[in-house]
XYZ file of C-alpha atoms in Angstrom:
249
model
C -30.322 19.845 -30.843
C -27.911 17.300 -30.196
C -25.616 16.439 -26.961
C -26.683 19.883 -25.665
C -25.913 22.069 -28.481
C -27.389 23.265 -32.204
C -24.823 24.039 -34.941
C -26.671 26.386 -37.389
C -25.143 26.396 -41.002
C -25.779 29.348 -43.262
C -25.673 28.098 -47.014
C -26.925 29.719 -50.390
C -27.244 26.833 -52.390
C -28.888 23.076 -52.485
C -25.288 21.622 -52.822
C -24.469 23.440 -49.116
C -27.660 22.664 -47.468
C -27.024 18.983 -48.204
C -23.492 18.984 -47.153
C -24.336 20.732 -44.062
C -27.017 18.404 -43.111
C -24.649 15.552 -43.743
C -22.133 17.031 -41.966
C -24.099 17.222 -38.650
C -25.906 20.670 -38.810
C -28.834 21.107 -36.679
C -30.661 23.806 -38.425
C -29.791 25.635 -41.847
C -30.352 29.420 -42.470
C -31.042 29.671 -46.060
C -29.753 33.041 -47.921
C -28.732 34.514 -51.027
C -25.837 36.794 -51.275
C -23.780 35.886 -48.603
C -20.962 37.833 -49.887
C -23.373 41.002 -48.539
C -23.844 39.003 -45.528
C -26.766 37.376 -46.709
C -30.177 38.579 -48.309
C -33.865 36.780 -49.192
C -32.893 33.757 -51.173
C -35.355 32.848 -53.762
C -38.475 30.708 -53.169
C -37.165 27.884 -55.938
C -34.256 27.565 -53.723
C -36.028 27.195 -50.669
C -38.544 24.555 -52.485
C -35.932 22.247 -53.726
C -33.827 22.775 -50.321
C -36.883 21.727 -48.347
C -36.934 18.770 -50.689
C -33.502 17.645 -50.049
C -33.109 18.035 -46.269
C -35.112 17.170 -43.081
C -33.322 19.921 -40.384
C -35.174 22.754 -39.922
C -34.778 25.580 -42.369
C -34.775 28.976 -41.604
C -35.108 31.842 -44.199
C -33.323 34.842 -44.340
C -35.915 37.911 -45.129
C -33.386 40.998 -46.181
C -33.989 42.658 -49.605
C -30.978 44.072 -49.940
C -27.357 44.326 -48.837
C -26.044 47.346 -47.092
C -27.829 48.829 -43.821
C -30.999 47.914 -41.991
C -32.990 50.964 -42.431
C -35.588 49.969 -44.996
C -38.313 52.336 -47.041
C -41.880 51.498 -47.106
C -41.553 49.530 -50.338
C -38.790 47.487 -48.931
C -41.117 46.930 -46.060
C -43.795 45.697 -48.094
C -41.290 43.401 -50.191
C -40.333 41.926 -46.898
C -43.872 40.967 -45.722
C -44.358 39.628 -49.189
C -41.144 37.462 -48.948
C -42.218 36.305 -45.202
C -45.584 35.291 -46.743
C -44.293 33.301 -49.612
C -41.537 31.802 -47.305
C -43.965 30.390 -44.968
C -45.909 29.114 -47.879
C -42.887 27.064 -49.072
C -42.202 25.480 -46.181
C -39.939 27.736 -44.050
C -39.553 26.608 -40.569
C -38.522 29.903 -39.280
C -37.547 33.073 -40.205
C -34.753 35.835 -39.915
C -34.638 39.371 -40.069
C -33.408 42.789 -38.578
C -34.783 46.392 -38.809
C -32.758 49.515 -37.038
C -34.019 53.109 -36.976
C -31.721 55.877 -38.461
C -30.095 56.193 -34.913
C -29.093 52.898 -34.412
C -32.153 51.526 -32.262
C -34.361 48.581 -32.752
C -37.210 49.727 -35.227
C -39.906 48.413 -32.663
C -42.944 49.083 -34.961
C -41.566 47.452 -38.089
C -40.184 44.528 -35.885
C -43.646 44.225 -34.510
C -45.765 44.280 -37.846
C -43.085 42.028 -39.345
C -43.390 39.354 -36.477
C -46.993 39.534 -36.775
C -46.489 38.202 -40.299
C -44.093 35.705 -39.389
C -46.178 33.823 -36.588
C -46.664 31.296 -35.791
C -43.063 30.394 -37.058
C -39.970 31.161 -34.736
C -37.810 34.417 -35.438
C -34.320 35.218 -35.041
C -33.393 38.514 -35.109
C -29.960 38.835 -37.252
C -26.675 40.536 -37.228
C -28.051 44.003 -37.565
C -27.876 43.870 -33.712
C -24.093 44.405 -33.975
C -25.010 47.782 -35.778
C -26.977 48.803 -32.550
C -26.238 52.271 -30.533
C -26.797 50.259 -27.227
C -26.497 46.199 -27.190
C -28.005 46.113 -23.707
C -31.104 48.593 -24.754
C -31.609 46.692 -27.578
C -31.464 43.542 -25.829
C -34.475 44.386 -23.731
C -36.380 45.856 -26.552
C -35.944 42.398 -28.554
C -36.914 40.264 -25.430
C -40.059 42.618 -25.080
C -41.155 42.158 -29.021
C -40.828 38.217 -28.672
C -37.851 37.270 -30.664
C -36.571 33.394 -30.068
C -33.076 34.310 -30.403
C -30.357 36.975 -31.568
C -27.444 36.193 -34.149
C -24.349 38.198 -32.846
C -20.824 38.716 -33.527
C -20.711 40.638 -29.927
C -20.726 44.264 -32.359
C -17.401 43.518 -33.418
C -15.653 42.143 -36.626
C -15.829 38.434 -35.300
C -17.532 36.441 -32.826
C -14.178 36.248 -31.032
C -13.324 39.795 -30.718
C -16.979 40.446 -29.534
C -16.961 37.311 -27.387
C -16.758 39.581 -23.831
C -19.952 41.214 -25.045
C -21.504 38.106 -26.208
C -20.906 36.577 -22.671
C -22.197 39.656 -20.823
C -25.169 39.526 -22.612
C -25.660 35.805 -22.295
C -25.528 36.130 -18.740
C -28.409 38.381 -19.140
C -30.506 35.819 -21.108
C -29.331 32.317 -21.189
C -29.344 30.770 -24.451
C -30.675 33.930 -26.551
C -27.098 34.605 -28.259
C -25.973 32.027 -30.757
C -22.232 33.513 -31.544
C -21.886 34.105 -35.116
C -19.235 35.579 -37.579
C -16.154 34.361 -38.493
C -16.599 30.975 -36.681
C -13.974 28.469 -37.721
C -12.427 25.179 -36.404
C -9.182 26.989 -35.004
C -11.326 29.380 -32.658
C -14.742 27.619 -32.019
C -13.460 25.927 -28.811
C -12.761 29.473 -27.320
C -15.907 31.186 -28.276
C -17.990 28.235 -26.813
C -15.910 28.065 -24.030
C -16.230 32.011 -23.301
C -19.729 32.717 -24.075
C -21.383 29.555 -22.667
C -23.519 29.141 -25.679
C -25.670 26.139 -26.528
C -25.957 27.456 -30.127
C -23.408 28.939 -32.894
C -23.845 29.958 -36.363
C -21.332 29.468 -39.175
C -20.799 28.723 -42.908
C -18.019 26.193 -42.777
C -17.391 26.868 -46.780
C -14.236 25.982 -49.026
C -13.582 26.742 -52.552
C -14.467 24.635 -55.381
C -13.575 25.307 -58.936
C -15.761 25.527 -61.422
C -16.587 22.887 -64.158
C -16.123 25.462 -66.699
C -13.682 24.629 -69.469
C -14.038 27.750 -71.523
C -13.592 30.911 -69.423
C -13.216 34.485 -70.597
C -10.743 36.710 -68.234
C -11.726 39.861 -69.336
C -15.321 39.950 -68.240
C -16.832 39.624 -64.498
C -20.681 39.303 -63.497
C -20.327 41.733 -60.875
C -18.290 44.577 -59.557
C -14.591 44.510 -59.424
C -14.924 43.462 -55.742
C -17.458 40.257 -56.379
C -16.424 36.810 -56.274
C -14.620 35.070 -59.165
C -17.080 33.449 -61.461
C -15.007 30.249 -61.658
C -14.483 29.708 -57.655
C -17.486 28.352 -56.095
C -18.055 28.631 -52.361
C -19.872 25.579 -50.518
C -20.257 24.171 -47.270
C -17.756 21.499 -46.574
C -18.979 18.743 -44.925
C -15.479 17.626 -43.328
C -15.493 21.016 -41.894
C -18.845 20.866 -40.367
C -17.864 17.646 -39.205
C -14.841 19.057 -37.467
C -17.130 21.989 -35.704
C -19.549 19.467 -34.805
C -17.310 17.201 -33.325
C -15.082 20.374 -31.532
C -18.721 21.433 -29.926
C -19.479 17.910 -28.804
C -16.134 17.422 -27.026
C -16.851 20.913 -25.394
C -20.732 20.921 -24.288
């Protein structure tokens, strides 16, 4: 925390983690698969990131993309990943789980929280898929989550700003906004939400160093990111967002 606010940057590489810290991030959310909204990173990535940065690193625990309704075997994977993340130096953990009718899965969250402790835990944007945000809020408070990352149950934090503000009035500081935050809208989001934290990726595309390129092959689906364009946290963007927040708060 610096000057009354904290900027968390979600990253999926060592380069992005280093850039986020250099730009002024106060915390890192470490993920893989940002195209899918973030999945569990490798423990090798966590180990090297912890060697390269000094700010706290919170690790995403999400075994796959898609919905937040997990099978028994997926739950076992999540528990194993939590134990490994703690072993390899995670400073906090990030997860979310819902029932089929869009409510917080209290039984599963309770079990996962027990494995996470004593580390702090964030409930991620699974919150944006709940049936009733205010009921979900009370549930998460009673379970003991430290914070909830949300775009206000809308496509971005700007569109969901009114709900974020209403929820934040119930629990001050519990709802760092995240989702589509840029230097163009951060001021409106922070002023409208009265948040003391915010979450962003602050990425730019960097061209690959590959000289030989095969244009006929892609490594993922037709909708996947191009192989020869790499997105990384941009030091200048992180610094700009940092400066905007300092001027506001």
